[in-house]
Structure formats: structure tokens, C-alpha cells
Coordinates of C-alpha atoms and ligand atoms in Angstrom, one line a residue:
M1 CA 40.9 -71.5 -5.3
S2 CA 43.7 -72.4 -3.0
L3 CA 46.6 -74.5 -3.3
I4 CA 47.7 -77.1 -0.9
V5 CA 50.9 -79.2 -1.1
Q6 CA 50.6 -82.6 0.5
K7 CA 53.8 -84.5 1.2
F8 CA 53.9 -88.2 2.0
G9 CA 56.7 -89.8 3.7
G10 CA 58.0 -93.1 3.2
T11 CA 55.7 -95.0 5.8
S12 CA 52.8 -93.3 4.4
V13 CA 53.4 -94.9 0.7
A14 CA 55.1 -98.1 1.8
N15 CA 52.8 -100.3 -0.2
T16 CA 50.2 -99.7 -2.8
E17 CA 47.2 -99.7 -0.2
R18 CA 48.8 -96.9 1.6
I19 CA 49.5 -95.2 -1.9
L20 CA 45.8 -95.6 -2.8
A21 CA 45.0 -94.0 1.0
A22 CA 47.5 -90.8 0.5
A23 CA 45.6 -90.4 -3.1
R24 CA 42.3 -90.4 -1.6
R25 CA 43.4 -87.5 0.7
A26 CA 44.7 -85.5 -2.3
I27 CA 41.3 -86.0 -4.1
L28 CA 39.6 -85.1 -1.1
E29 CA 41.4 -81.9 -0.9
T30 CA 40.2 -81.3 -4.6
R31 CA 36.7 -81.7 -3.7
A32 CA 37.0 -79.1 -1.1
G33 CA 37.8 -76.6 -4.0
N34 CA 41.7 -76.7 -4.0
K35 CA 44.4 -77.5 -6.3
V36 CA 46.9 -80.0 -4.9
V37 CA 50.6 -80.9 -5.4
M38 CA 51.9 -84.1 -3.8
V39 CA 55.4 -84.6 -2.9
V40 CA 56.3 -88.1 -2.0
S41 CA 59.2 -89.9 -0.9
A42 CA 60.6 -93.6 -1.6
M43 CA 58.4 -96.5 -0.4
G44 CA 59.1 -97.5 2.9
K45 CA 62.9 -98.3 3.6
Q46 CA 63.7 -98.3 -0.1
T47 CA 66.2 -95.6 0.3
D48 CA 67.9 -97.5 2.9
H49 CA 67.7 -100.4 1.1
L50 CA 69.4 -98.7 -1.9
I51 CA 72.5 -97.5 0.1
S52 CA 72.9 -101.0 1.5
L53 CA 73.3 -102.4 -2.5
A54 CA 75.9 -99.8 -2.9
K55 CA 77.8 -100.6 0.2
E56 CA 78.1 -104.1 -0.6
L57 CA 80.3 -103.2 -3.3
T58 CA 82.0 -100.4 -2.0
E59 CA 82.3 -98.4 1.5
R60 CA 82.7 -95.3 -0.6
P61 CA 80.4 -95.2 -3.5
N62 CA 80.6 -92.4 -5.9
A63 CA 78.8 -89.6 -5.0
R64 CA 77.2 -88.8 -8.3
E65 CA 76.1 -92.4 -9.0
M66 CA 74.8 -92.4 -5.3
D67 CA 72.0 -89.6 -6.4
M68 CA 71.5 -91.2 -9.6
L69 CA 70.6 -94.7 -7.5
L70 CA 68.8 -93.2 -4.8
S71 CA 66.6 -90.7 -6.8
T72 CA 64.9 -93.7 -8.5
G73 CA 63.1 -94.5 -5.2
E74 CA 61.0 -91.3 -5.5
Q75 CA 60.7 -92.1 -9.2
V76 CA 58.9 -95.4 -8.5
T77 CA 56.3 -93.8 -6.1
I78 CA 55.2 -90.8 -8.0
A79 CA 54.4 -93.1 -11.1
L80 CA 52.3 -95.5 -8.7
M81 CA 50.8 -92.6 -7.2
A82 CA 49.6 -91.2 -10.8
I83 CA 48.2 -94.5 -11.4
A84 CA 46.7 -94.7 -8.2
L85 CA 44.8 -91.3 -8.8
E86 CA 43.5 -92.3 -12.1
K87 CA 42.4 -95.5 -11.0
L88 CA 40.5 -93.6 -8.5
G89 CA 39.2 -91.3 -11.3
H90 CA 41.3 -88.3 -10.8
E91 CA 43.5 -86.8 -13.3
A92 CA 47.3 -86.6 -12.5
V93 CA 50.4 -86.1 -13.7
S94 CA 54.0 -87.0 -12.4
F95 CA 57.4 -85.3 -12.6
T96 CA 60.8 -86.0 -11.4
G97 CA 62.8 -83.4 -10.0
A98 CA 64.4 -82.3 -13.2
Q99 CA 60.8 -82.3 -14.9
I100 CA 59.5 -79.8 -12.2
G101 CA 62.7 -77.9 -13.0
I102 CA 64.3 -77.8 -9.5
K103 CA 67.9 -76.5 -9.8
T104 CA 70.5 -77.3 -7.3
D105 CA 74.1 -76.5 -6.7
K106 CA 76.7 -79.3 -7.6
T107 CA 76.8 -80.9 -4.0
Y108 CA 76.1 -84.5 -4.5
N109 CA 74.3 -85.9 -1.7
K110 CA 73.5 -82.8 0.1
A111 CA 72.5 -80.3 -2.9
R112 CA 71.1 -77.1 -2.3
I113 CA 68.1 -75.8 -4.2
R114 CA 68.8 -73.0 -6.2
S115 CA 65.5 -72.3 -8.3
I116 CA 62.2 -74.1 -9.1
S117 CA 60.4 -73.3 -12.3
T118 CA 57.0 -73.4 -11.6
D119 CA 55.7 -73.4 -15.2
R120 CA 54.9 -77.1 -15.9
M121 CA 53.3 -77.7 -13.0
V122 CA 50.8 -74.5 -13.2
K123 CA 50.0 -75.5 -16.4
A124 CA 49.1 -79.1 -15.1
L125 CA 47.2 -77.6 -12.3
D126 CA 45.3 -75.3 -14.2
A127 CA 44.2 -78.4 -16.8
G128 CA 42.8 -79.6 -13.6
K129 CA 45.4 -82.3 -12.5
I130 CA 46.8 -83.3 -9.4
V131 CA 50.2 -82.8 -9.7
I132 CA 52.7 -85.4 -8.3
A133 CA 56.3 -84.4 -7.7
A134 CA 59.5 -86.4 -6.6
G135 CA 60.8 -85.4 -3.4
F136 CA 64.6 -85.2 -2.3
Q137 CA 65.7 -84.6 -5.8
G138 CA 66.6 -82.0 -8.5
V139 CA 69.0 -81.6 -11.2
D140 CA 72.5 -79.4 -11.5
D141 CA 73.3 -76.9 -14.6
D142 CA 74.7 -80.1 -16.4
F143 CA 71.4 -82.1 -15.7
N144 CA 73.3 -84.3 -13.2
I145 CA 70.8 -85.8 -10.9
T146 CA 71.5 -84.5 -7.1
T147 CA 69.7 -85.3 -3.8
L148 CA 69.1 -83.2 -1.0
G149 CA 70.0 -84.9 1.8
R150 CA 68.6 -87.7 4.0
G151 CA 65.2 -86.7 4.6
G152 CA 65.0 -84.1 1.8
S153 CA 61.3 -84.6 0.7
D154 CA 60.5 -82.2 3.4
T155 CA 62.9 -79.7 1.7
T156 CA 61.0 -80.2 -1.4
A157 CA 57.6 -79.8 -0.4
V158 CA 58.1 -76.8 1.7
A159 CA 60.1 -75.3 -1.1
L160 CA 57.3 -76.2 -3.8
A161 CA 54.9 -74.7 -1.4
A162 CA 57.0 -71.3 -1.3
A163 CA 57.5 -71.4 -5.1
L164 CA 53.8 -71.9 -5.8
K165 CA 52.5 -69.5 -3.0
A166 CA 50.6 -72.5 -1.4
E167 CA 48.1 -71.8 1.2
R168 CA 49.6 -74.7 3.3
C169 CA 51.8 -77.4 3.5
D170 CA 50.7 -80.6 4.9
I171 CA 53.3 -82.9 5.8
Y172 CA 51.5 -86.7 6.4
T173 CA 53.9 -88.8 8.3
D174 CA 53.8 -91.7 10.4
V175 CA 53.4 -89.5 14.1
D176 CA 50.4 -87.5 14.6
G177 CA 52.4 -84.1 14.9
V178 CA 55.4 -82.6 16.5
Y179 CA 56.5 -83.6 20.0
T180 CA 58.0 -82.2 22.9
T181 CA 60.9 -84.7 22.3
D182 CA 61.1 -88.4 20.7
P183 CA 57.7 -90.5 22.4
R184 CA 59.7 -93.4 21.7
V185 CA 62.4 -92.5 24.1
V186 CA 60.2 -90.4 26.5
P187 CA 56.8 -92.0 26.7
D188 CA 55.1 -89.0 28.4
A189 CA 56.2 -86.6 25.4
R190 CA 53.4 -84.3 24.5
K191 CA 52.3 -83.7 21.1
L192 CA 52.3 -79.8 20.5
N193 CA 49.0 -77.8 18.8
R194 CA 51.9 -75.5 17.4
I195 CA 55.6 -74.2 17.5
S196 CA 57.2 -71.3 16.1
Y197 CA 59.6 -71.7 13.0
D198 CA 62.2 -70.6 15.5
E199 CA 61.8 -73.1 17.7
M200 CA 61.3 -75.7 15.4
L201 CA 64.7 -75.2 13.3
E202 CA 66.5 -75.3 16.7
L203 CA 64.8 -78.5 17.6
A204 CA 64.9 -79.9 13.9
S205 CA 68.9 -79.3 13.9
M206 CA 69.3 -80.6 17.1
G207 CA 68.3 -83.7 16.6
A208 CA 64.4 -84.0 16.8
G209 CA 63.9 -86.1 13.8
V210 CA 60.4 -85.2 12.7
M211 CA 61.2 -82.7 10.2
H212 CA 64.1 -82.1 7.6
S213 CA 65.7 -78.5 9.1
R214 CA 66.3 -76.9 5.8
S215 CA 62.5 -77.3 5.5
I216 CA 61.9 -75.2 8.2
E217 CA 64.4 -72.7 6.7
F218 CA 62.4 -72.2 3.7
A219 CA 58.9 -72.4 5.8
K220 CA 60.2 -69.4 7.9
K221 CA 61.8 -67.6 4.8
F222 CA 59.0 -67.5 2.3
G223 CA 56.2 -67.5 5.1
V224 CA 54.8 -71.6 4.3
L225 CA 52.4 -72.6 6.9
V226 CA 53.4 -76.0 7.5
H227 CA 50.9 -78.9 9.3
V228 CA 52.6 -82.2 10.2
R229 CA 50.1 -84.5 10.7
S230 CA 49.2 -88.6 10.7
S231 CA 48.6 -90.0 7.6
F232 CA 46.6 -93.0 9.3
T233 CA 44.4 -90.6 11.6
E234 CA 42.1 -87.8 10.7
N235 CA 43.7 -85.9 14.3
P236 CA 44.9 -82.6 13.9
G237 CA 48.8 -82.3 14.0
T238 CA 51.2 -79.5 14.7
V239 CA 50.9 -76.5 13.0
I240 CA 54.6 -74.7 12.3
G241 CA 54.0 -71.1 11.9
P242 CA 55.1 -67.7 13.2
E243 CA 54.0 -68.1 16.9
P244 CA 54.9 -69.9 19.5
E245 CA 52.4 -72.5 21.6
S246 CA 52.8 -70.6 24.9
R247 CA 55.3 -67.7 25.7
L248 CA 54.9 -68.3 29.3
A249 CA 57.0 -71.8 29.0
A250 CA 60.3 -71.8 29.6
A251 CA 60.9 -74.4 27.0
C252 CA 58.6 -76.2 24.1
G253 CA 60.8 -78.9 23.5
A254 CA 64.2 -81.3 24.3
A255 CA 66.4 -83.4 21.7
L256 CA 68.7 -86.0 21.8
A257 CA 71.3 -86.3 19.0
T258 CA 73.5 -89.3 19.5
N259 CA 75.3 -89.1 16.3
E260 CA 78.0 -86.3 17.5
T261 CA 81.7 -86.6 17.6
R262 CA 83.7 -84.1 19.5
L263 CA 87.1 -82.5 18.5
T264 CA 89.3 -80.4 20.4
V265 CA 92.2 -78.2 19.0
F266 CA 94.4 -77.6 22.2
G267 CA 96.7 -74.6 22.7
V268 CA 95.4 -72.5 19.5
P269 CA 97.4 -69.2 19.5
D270 CA 94.7 -66.5 20.6
Q271 CA 95.2 -63.9 17.7
P272 CA 92.8 -62.3 15.3
G273 CA 92.3 -64.7 12.6
V274 CA 93.0 -68.0 13.8
A275 CA 89.7 -69.4 14.7
M276 CA 88.8 -68.0 11.2
R277 CA 91.6 -70.4 9.6
L278 CA 90.1 -73.0 11.5
F279 CA 86.6 -72.9 10.7
S280 CA 87.0 -72.2 7.2
K281 CA 88.7 -75.0 6.7
L282 CA 85.9 -77.0 7.6
A283 CA 83.7 -74.5 5.6
E284 CA 85.5 -75.3 2.8
A285 CA 85.3 -79.3 3.3
K286 CA 81.4 -78.2 3.6
I287 CA 81.5 -79.8 7.1
P288 CA 78.7 -78.3 9.5
I289 CA 80.3 -77.4 12.7
D290 CA 77.7 -77.8 15.6
M291 CA 78.7 -77.0 19.2
I292 CA 81.7 -74.6 19.5
A293 CA 83.3 -74.0 22.6
Q294 CA 86.3 -71.3 22.5
N295 CA 87.0 -70.6 25.8
S296 CA 88.6 -67.3 26.6
S297 CA 92.4 -67.5 26.6
R298 CA 95.1 -67.4 29.5
D299 CA 98.7 -67.2 28.5
G300 CA 97.8 -66.5 25.0
R301 CA 96.7 -69.9 24.2
T302 CA 93.2 -70.9 23.7
D303 CA 91.8 -74.6 23.3
V304 CA 88.9 -74.5 20.8
S305 CA 86.2 -77.8 20.8
F306 CA 83.3 -78.1 18.8
T307 CA 81.4 -81.1 17.5
V308 CA 80.3 -82.6 14.1
Q309 CA 77.9 -85.2 12.8
S310 CA 79.4 -88.5 13.3
D311 CA 79.0 -89.0 9.7
D312 CA 81.4 -86.0 9.0
A313 CA 83.8 -87.0 11.7
A314 CA 86.5 -88.9 9.7
K315 CA 86.6 -86.1 7.2
A316 CA 86.7 -83.3 9.8
R317 CA 89.6 -85.2 11.7
E318 CA 91.5 -85.2 8.4
V319 CA 91.1 -81.6 7.6
M320 CA 91.8 -80.7 11.3
E321 CA 94.9 -82.8 11.3
A322 CA 96.3 -80.8 8.5
T323 CA 95.5 -77.4 10.1
V324 CA 96.6 -78.1 13.8
A325 CA 100.2 -77.4 12.6
E326 CA 99.5 -74.6 10.3
I327 CA 98.0 -72.7 12.7
G328 CA 100.7 -73.4 15.5
A329 CA 98.3 -75.1 17.6
E330 CA 99.5 -78.1 20.1
R331 CA 97.5 -81.1 19.2
L332 CA 94.1 -82.7 18.3
G333 CA 91.9 -84.3 20.7
F334 CA 88.9 -86.6 19.4
D335 CA 86.1 -88.3 21.4
D336 CA 83.2 -90.1 19.2
A337 CA 81.2 -91.7 22.5
V338 CA 79.6 -88.4 22.9
A339 CA 75.7 -87.2 22.7
K340 CA 73.7 -84.1 22.9
V341 CA 71.2 -83.0 24.9
S342 CA 69.3 -79.7 24.1
L343 CA 66.8 -77.4 25.3
V344 CA 64.6 -75.1 23.2
G345 CA 61.9 -72.4 23.6
L346 CA 61.4 -68.9 22.9
G347 CA 60.4 -68.4 26.7
M348 CA 64.0 -68.8 27.9
T349 CA 64.8 -65.2 26.4
K350 CA 62.7 -63.7 29.2
Q351 CA 63.3 -66.0 32.2
S352 CA 66.2 -66.4 34.6
G353 CA 67.7 -69.7 35.9
V354 CA 66.6 -71.8 32.8
A355 CA 70.2 -73.0 32.2
Q356 CA 70.5 -73.9 35.9
R357 CA 67.0 -76.2 36.1
M358 CA 68.4 -77.8 33.1
F359 CA 72.1 -78.5 34.6
H360 CA 70.4 -79.6 37.7
A361 CA 68.1 -82.0 36.2
L362 CA 71.1 -83.3 34.8
Y363 CA 73.2 -83.4 37.9
E364 CA 70.4 -85.3 39.9
R365 CA 70.8 -88.0 37.6
G366 CA 74.7 -88.2 37.9
V367 CA 75.2 -87.0 34.3
N368 CA 78.6 -85.3 33.9
I369 CA 78.5 -82.2 31.2
Q370 CA 81.3 -82.1 29.2
M371 CA 80.4 -79.1 27.0
I372 CA 77.7 -76.5 27.2
A373 CA 76.8 -74.3 24.0
T374 CA 73.7 -72.0 24.3
S375 CA 72.2 -69.4 21.9
D376 CA 69.5 -67.3 22.7
I377 CA 66.4 -69.9 22.8
K378 CA 68.5 -73.3 23.2
I379 CA 71.0 -74.8 25.8
S380 CA 72.7 -78.0 24.6
A381 CA 75.0 -79.8 26.8
L382 CA 77.5 -82.4 25.6
I383 CA 77.5 -85.5 27.8
S384 CA 78.8 -89.4 27.5
R385 CA 76.7 -91.1 24.8
D386 CA 75.6 -93.7 27.5
D387 CA 74.0 -91.0 29.3
G388 CA 71.7 -89.8 27.0
V389 CA 68.6 -91.4 27.3
K390 CA 68.7 -90.5 30.8
A391 CA 69.5 -87.1 30.6
L392 CA 66.6 -86.9 27.7
R393 CA 64.0 -87.8 30.5
A394 CA 65.7 -85.9 33.3
V395 CA 65.2 -82.6 31.0
H396 CA 62.2 -83.3 29.8
E397 CA 60.6 -83.8 33.3
A398 CA 62.6 -81.1 34.8
F399 CA 60.7 -78.4 32.7
K400 CA 57.2 -80.8 32.8
L401 CA 57.2 -80.9 29.1
N402 CA 54.5 -83.2 29.6
E403 CA 52.1 -80.6 30.9
E404 CA 50.3 -78.7 28.6
P405 CA 51.4 -75.0 29.5
A406 CA 49.6 -72.1 30.7
T407 CA 48.6 -69.7 27.4
G408 CA 49.1 -65.8 27.6
E409 CA 51.1 -63.2 26.3
E410 CA 53.2 -61.9 29.2
A411 CA 56.0 -64.0 30.6
D412 CA 57.1 -63.5 34.1
S413 CA 59.8 -60.8 32.4
N414 CA 62.7 -60.7 34.6
G415 CA 64.7 -58.2 32.5
G416 CA 64.6 -59.9 28.9
A417 CA 67.3 -59.0 26.5
S418 CA 69.0 -56.1 27.7
A419 CA 67.7 -52.6 27.3
N420 CA 71.0 -51.2 25.4
A421 CA 71.2 -54.0 22.6
T422 CA 70.9 -52.5 19.4
S423 CA 69.9 -54.2 16.1
D424 CA 71.1 -53.2 12.7
S425 CA 67.7 -55.2 10.9
F426 CA 68.1 -54.4 7.4
L427 CA 65.0 -56.6 6.6
E428 CA 62.9 -55.2 9.4
G429 CA 59.5 -54.4 8.4
V430 CA 59.6 -56.8 5.4
S431 CA 57.2 -59.4 5.4
P432 CA 58.7 -63.2 5.0
R433 CA 56.9 -63.4 1.5
L434 CA 58.8 -60.8 0.5
L435 CA 62.3 -62.2 1.1
S436 CA 61.4 -64.4 -2.2
H437 CA 62.3 -61.2 -4.2
I438 CA 65.8 -60.9 -2.4
T439 CA 66.6 -64.5 -2.5
S440 CA 65.0 -65.9 -5.5
A441 CA 67.9 -66.3 -7.5
E442 CA 69.5 -68.8 -4.9
M443 CA 66.3 -69.8 -3.2
E444 CA 68.2 -71.8 -0.3
E445 CA 71.0 -69.5 0.2
V446 CA 71.3 -68.3 3.8
V447 CA 68.9 -65.6 5.3
V448 CA 70.8 -63.0 7.5
E449 CA 68.1 -60.7 8.9
A450 CA 70.1 -58.4 11.1
V451 CA 73.3 -58.3 13.4
D452 CA 72.6 -57.1 16.7
L453 CA 74.9 -55.5 18.9
D454 CA 74.8 -55.5 22.6
E455 CA 77.1 -53.1 24.8
D456 CA 75.4 -53.9 28.0
Q457 CA 77.2 -57.2 28.6
A458 CA 80.0 -58.2 30.9
R459 CA 81.8 -61.8 30.6
V460 CA 82.8 -63.9 33.3
T461 CA 85.0 -66.8 33.2
L462 CA 85.9 -69.4 35.7
Y463 CA 89.1 -71.4 35.3
N464 CA 90.3 -74.5 36.0
L465 CA 87.2 -75.8 37.9
P466 CA 86.9 -79.8 38.8
D467 CA 85.2 -81.3 35.6
R468 CA 82.4 -83.6 37.8
P469 CA 78.7 -83.9 37.6
G470 CA 76.9 -81.0 39.6
L471 CA 79.6 -78.4 38.6
A472 CA 77.7 -76.3 36.2
A473 CA 74.7 -77.0 38.1
D474 CA 76.3 -75.5 41.6
V475 CA 77.7 -72.6 39.5
F476 CA 74.3 -71.5 38.0
D477 CA 72.5 -72.2 41.0
K478 CA 74.7 -69.8 42.9
I479 CA 74.2 -67.3 39.8
A480 CA 70.7 -67.7 39.9
E481 CA 70.3 -67.0 43.5
G482 CA 70.8 -63.6 42.1
R483 CA 68.0 -63.7 39.6
V484 CA 70.6 -62.6 36.8
I485 CA 69.9 -63.7 33.3
V486 CA 72.9 -65.5 32.1
D487 CA 73.5 -65.3 28.4
M488 CA 75.8 -67.1 26.2
I489 CA 77.5 -70.1 28.3
V490 CA 80.3 -72.1 26.9
Q491 CA 81.9 -74.8 28.9
S492 CA 84.8 -76.9 27.7
V493 CA 86.8 -79.3 29.4
G494 CA 90.5 -78.2 29.0
R495 CA 93.5 -80.1 30.2
E496 CA 93.9 -82.4 33.3
Q497 CA 90.2 -82.7 33.2
L498 CA 89.7 -79.3 34.3
A499 CA 86.6 -77.1 33.1
N500 CA 86.4 -73.8 31.8
I501 CA 83.1 -71.9 32.0
T502 CA 82.2 -68.5 30.4
F503 CA 79.3 -66.9 30.4
T504 CA 77.7 -63.3 30.1
I505 CA 75.6 -61.3 32.5
P506 CA 74.2 -57.9 32.2
R507 CA 77.1 -55.4 33.3
A508 CA 74.9 -53.8 36.2
E509 CA 75.0 -57.0 37.8
L510 CA 78.7 -57.5 37.3
E511 CA 79.5 -56.4 40.8
A512 CA 76.9 -58.9 42.4
V513 CA 78.1 -61.9 40.1
K514 CA 81.8 -60.7 41.3
S515 CA 81.2 -61.6 44.7
V516 CA 79.3 -65.0 44.0
S517 CA 82.5 -66.0 41.9
D518 CA 84.5 -65.4 44.6
G519 CA 82.7 -67.5 46.7
I520 CA 82.5 -70.2 44.0
C521 CA 86.5 -69.8 43.5
D522 CA 87.0 -70.3 47.2
A523 CA 85.0 -73.4 47.1
Y524 CA 86.6 -75.2 44.3
G525 CA 89.8 -73.4 44.1
C526 CA 89.5 -72.2 41.2
C527 CA 90.2 -68.3 39.5
A528 CA 87.8 -66.2 37.9
E529 CA 88.3 -63.3 35.3
F530 CA 85.9 -60.5 34.6
D531 CA 85.5 -58.4 31.5
G532 CA 83.2 -55.7 31.8
R533 CA 84.2 -54.1 28.5
V534 CA 83.1 -56.4 26.2
A535 CA 80.5 -56.1 23.5
K536 CA 78.3 -59.0 21.7
L537 CA 77.7 -59.3 18.3
T538 CA 75.0 -61.6 17.0
V539 CA 74.0 -62.1 13.6
R540 CA 70.8 -63.5 13.2
G541 CA 68.9 -65.5 10.5
S542 CA 68.1 -68.9 9.5
G543 CA 70.7 -71.5 8.2
L544 CA 73.4 -69.9 9.9
R545 CA 74.7 -73.2 11.0
S546 CA 74.3 -75.8 8.3
H547 CA 75.2 -73.3 5.3
T548 CA 78.9 -73.7 6.5
G549 CA 80.4 -70.5 4.9
L550 CA 78.7 -68.2 7.2
A551 CA 80.6 -68.4 10.5
S552 CA 84.0 -68.2 8.8
R553 CA 82.7 -65.2 6.9
M554 CA 81.8 -63.8 9.9
F555 CA 85.4 -64.6 11.4
M556 CA 87.3 -63.7 8.6
T557 CA 85.1 -60.1 8.4
L558 CA 86.2 -59.5 12.0
S559 CA 89.8 -60.8 11.7
E560 CA 90.5 -58.6 8.7
S561 CA 89.5 -55.7 10.7
N562 CA 91.7 -57.1 13.3
V563 CA 89.3 -57.7 15.8
N564 CA 89.5 -60.5 18.2
V565 CA 87.0 -62.9 19.2
S566 CA 87.0 -64.5 22.7
V567 CA 83.8 -66.3 22.9
I568 CA 81.7 -67.8 20.0
S569 CA 78.2 -69.5 19.9
L570 CA 76.6 -70.8 16.6
S571 CA 73.2 -72.2 16.0
E572 CA 70.6 -72.4 13.1
R573 CA 69.3 -68.8 13.8
C574 CA 72.4 -67.1 15.2
A575 CA 75.8 -66.9 15.6
G576 CA 77.0 -64.5 18.5
V577 CA 80.5 -63.5 19.3
L578 CA 82.2 -61.7 22.0
V579 CA 84.5 -58.6 21.4
D580 CA 86.3 -55.8 22.9
E581 CA 84.0 -53.0 23.5
A582 CA 85.8 -50.5 21.8
H583 CA 85.5 -52.8 18.7
G584 CA 81.7 -53.2 18.8
K585 CA 80.4 -50.6 16.9
T586 CA 82.6 -50.8 13.9
S587 CA 82.5 -54.4 14.0
Q588 CA 78.7 -54.5 13.5
K589 CA 79.2 -51.9 10.4
R590 CA 81.8 -54.4 9.1
L591 CA 79.3 -57.5 9.4
V592 CA 76.3 -55.4 8.2
E593 CA 78.2 -54.4 5.1
E594 CA 79.3 -58.2 4.7
F595 CA 75.9 -59.6 5.2
S596 CA 73.7 -56.7 3.5
A597 CA 70.8 -58.1 1.2
N598 CA 72.3 -58.1 -1.7
R599 CA 75.8 -59.3 -1.1
I600 CA 74.3 -62.7 0.2
Ligands
LIG1 N1 63.8 -91.1 0.4 C1 64.6 -90.1 1.1 C2 65.1 -90.6 2.6 O1 64.5 -91.7 2.5 C3 64.0 -89.1 1.1 C4 63.0 -88.6 2.1 O2 62.2 -89.7 2.4 O3 62.7 -87.4 2.7 O4 66.1 -90.0 3.1
MG2 MG1 61.0 -87.8 6.9

């Protein structure tokens, strides 16, 4: 007998008729011989409604009381669902977060799950009942009600599936799966049959609204198979699992995030530890940073730009204003009319020219790129918010995401990850399920799987390029002519509307890229700097960006060893930095010590 977790989102339980339909699905699953745990959201737009009630009273309602308020939405649904099931002749029992023993930390409004005690659920299931659990909520050690953040019922569902070792977690929703991008914005977006955890993690955190990104962290960590499907049809949806849909495609999806705000700290002294202080201030305030562009410095000063979610912008500004003087930086810049378009796909690690194709697509529509940040399977460009929809459509079209990709195992490999990269993976060979032993004390704790050292990279920085549409497209067009795999691209716009672009390439290509860069410098009147002595350190895992302390711990560890970080990239799955080659091995060792399993 298997156990299936079924999660029903707000629209799938918006009225009693739909609640009955959901109850029937659960009963069908029991008839197939399975035990069923249902996780439900608040009905329809009830959470929004409750928030607006509080906002009628005050702009900044008390965080504890907000959780008390919002948790009532789910409590209504669980009771109605149990009543519906009994009416249909099936025994059922509803539980609140506290009753199922979902223990969280004390961060109201975005609490993280620490542990789940399954005893009570298992007893009810063994007695033949369907268990109905309230999504999105838990309790802290003092029995204060907490909530997991908007969309958090997905996370409850996958976490319960993990704790109960469920066969599958079905996410019933109002769309019939995960799409290559939001079909409301791009009408020819295509439904994916499957998508890998890693890709989904990046897409979800880059603004694709389908799934709460923290639920994918759980899924990956505990090896939970997730099936996203429509509650209104019988069609198969999208399976989120270890394998990608196609290894041949450069990309599997694109996303647009319009709730971004950019902050720039100008004139940061380029010394070990300074970036660390900047980011640890944000981490202390529990503000996740999104894109970071710290360009290599000139004259001992560097500009650090980063984006945060607009909800966190006011707080981030406050924190940064205090920090600017403290670290001896010059001033703070602020721009909230920005949006971020991202392209995600495992295939891009194996193909050259992916970034250039994306930049080209944006250029052809006249979209100016303000900032670029990449991880191994993601490229994000920050653009003006007015250009958002146009940019998303352009990227979707350029990568033909509407077309079914060819399947097959071998990509047109043009080098791939550099041969010299060494991985210090202390969890290698450990199946995702086994990770539960390591992390069971804190279920939602960040997982670091490996610290990779790549000593085969060289850095190229182009300074003082004119900031206008087509710049990145042109630069990477020229680089791509040599079929060089470009890694770790960071672009930021510095003073007087001049842009700097930094990227890394395989060291063997440095001479070739030097002559291309000289051509670019002649054309643009900019100057280039090359460093063939860099080492790239990448911390891999999941939840690295949203667990706000991780990046600052990484910088802290390096700065304690007096290692200066020249370039930073950060995503949910990897945090990468460039350091001097001489510090590569010792830095890797220090990071492994810092993040080794028993210390997380
Ligand atoms: N009801 C909560 C929300 O609307 C949680 C959820 O539906 O996932 O955000
Ligand atoms: Mg949702």
C-alpha cells in the first residue's frame, strides 16, 4: 500500500462544489489501494482578503497576529474537506499545522519548517482515514502560530510527502502543469512533460509562479516525485524529478519577475571582508539577495549592485544606508522600475553561445540590459520594467521554447564543464532520501552538497562600455564566434552610464579571447583587463540564495582567511566566487570545513 499526498490550491477549493470534487479525487486514490494525505490552501482568494482586512487597520500589522489571522483560511478548508469526505462516505480527519506537529522557527510570515512528527497522521491513516492537513502553517516552540510565506502550502505538501516517505506528491492546481513560461503572457508557452529539480528550483525562484520554490528544495533534498496537474481535467501534468525533459535543449523555460528592486553601493573599498559585511547585514535582516554584480575593481574601489524583492526593498534600503558609511563606501543608488528576465536549462552547461543568443534576442527588440548575472544553468538580465513582457516573449521565441525538444542523451557537447574542475563532494553517492538523516534535526536547513574548485578559468573584464541596447549581444557575438564557452557573466552599470562586463572563459582560450577583446575595445573605446590566474569556487546545493545566511558565511569564511573575492554569482543552487589562483585550494578546504554536513 502506497501513500500519496494530494495538495489542492486555492482555486481548487474555491467553493463547496470544488471541495467535493477534490474529496472525490482523494477517495478515488484510496480505491486504487493507496493511503491519502490531503493538504489544502485557503479557499479562493481568502488569504488576500484577510490581508486586506488587516491593511484597513494599519499598513504594518503585527507579524505574529498576521500569522494568527492568515492561518484561519486553511483551517476553514480542512474542516469543510473533512465534512465533504464524510458526506461522500469516507472517514476523514482534519489537522491544523500544530496538530500534525509541524514545528517551525520563529520567523513570522516566512517561517521555516524544522521538524514534522508523523505519529498522529500515521495512526489516522492506519485506521483507514483520509488525513487532511492545513497547508502553509506551523507552530514555533512556544506554540505561536507561524506561516510559511505566500504560496507555502506547496511546501507543506512536499514536506509531508518527505516526512511520510510518500510515493508521490500530486499538486492539483488551476493550470495543467509547468509551462515553459507563463501562458498568460506568452500564449504559445508549452507544457513540459517533465522537468528536473534543479531547473524547477531556478525557475520557481526566478519568478515562475507555479510552485513555491522552497517546496522544490524539499523535493530535491528528500527525493520526492512531484506531479503538478490540473484539478479540473484528467490530463497528465508535469513531473518534477531528477531527470530533465531533454538534454539536447539549451533551455527548458523562461521567467519574468517584475517585483525586483535594484540597489547599488558605489565605491566600495575592494578589500577582503567588505563584501562580507555588506551581505551579512542583509542576511541578519533576513533579506534574500537575488542578482549580485560585483565587478572587478579599478583603483581599489568597486561598485556592488544587487537586487532584492520589492517587498523587501524599503528594509534593504534602510539597512544599506546605515552600512554605506560604516564600510567606507561612497553612496547608495536605488531603482525600483526594473524587471528580471531569466532563461533556465541544464543544457546550457554543454553548449556555447547560449548567453549570446539571449542577449541578441533582447537587442533585436531594443531592450537595454542593465545587469547580467548567471549561474551554471541560468542567465538573468535586469531590464527596465516597461520592457518586461516584450523581453520575455523575445527570449521564449529565440529559444523556440514553444517547440517540443528532441530527446536523446548526448548534447552537442562543445567542451562542457572544464576538465580540470575538481569537486569536493562530501555527499557524493548519498541518495537524496538518505539526506533526511543528516538534516532531520532541521528539515528545511540549507543543503550544501559540494564545493567545487575550477583552476582552469581566466577572467576577462571590459571596462567603460557604453550602456545601450545591443552591447552585451555584440560583445558575446564576437566571443561566440570562437565557440568559447563563457561562464559566470556579470554585467553592471557603473558611473556615468558606463557598463562593465566581466566573464570567465577556459584558460586555454585566453589568447584567442584577448585578440577579440582588443577588437571590441577599439570599436567601443573601452579597455580590457585579463587575469589568467583566477580560481573559481562554487558552493553547490539547494536553497543557497533564499537561506539568507549562506552567502555571507561563504564571504566570511574567505575573508577570515584573508582571501579577496573579485566576482560573485549567486543562485538557489550555486554560489560562485572568483579568487586568486594561489588561494584556490586552501579556500576550497576552508569552505568544505565550514559547510561539511555535521556543521550545517
Ligand atoms: N493560502 C496561502 C496563500 O494564499 C498559502 C497557499 O495557498 O499556498 O498564500
Ligand atoms: Mg500556489
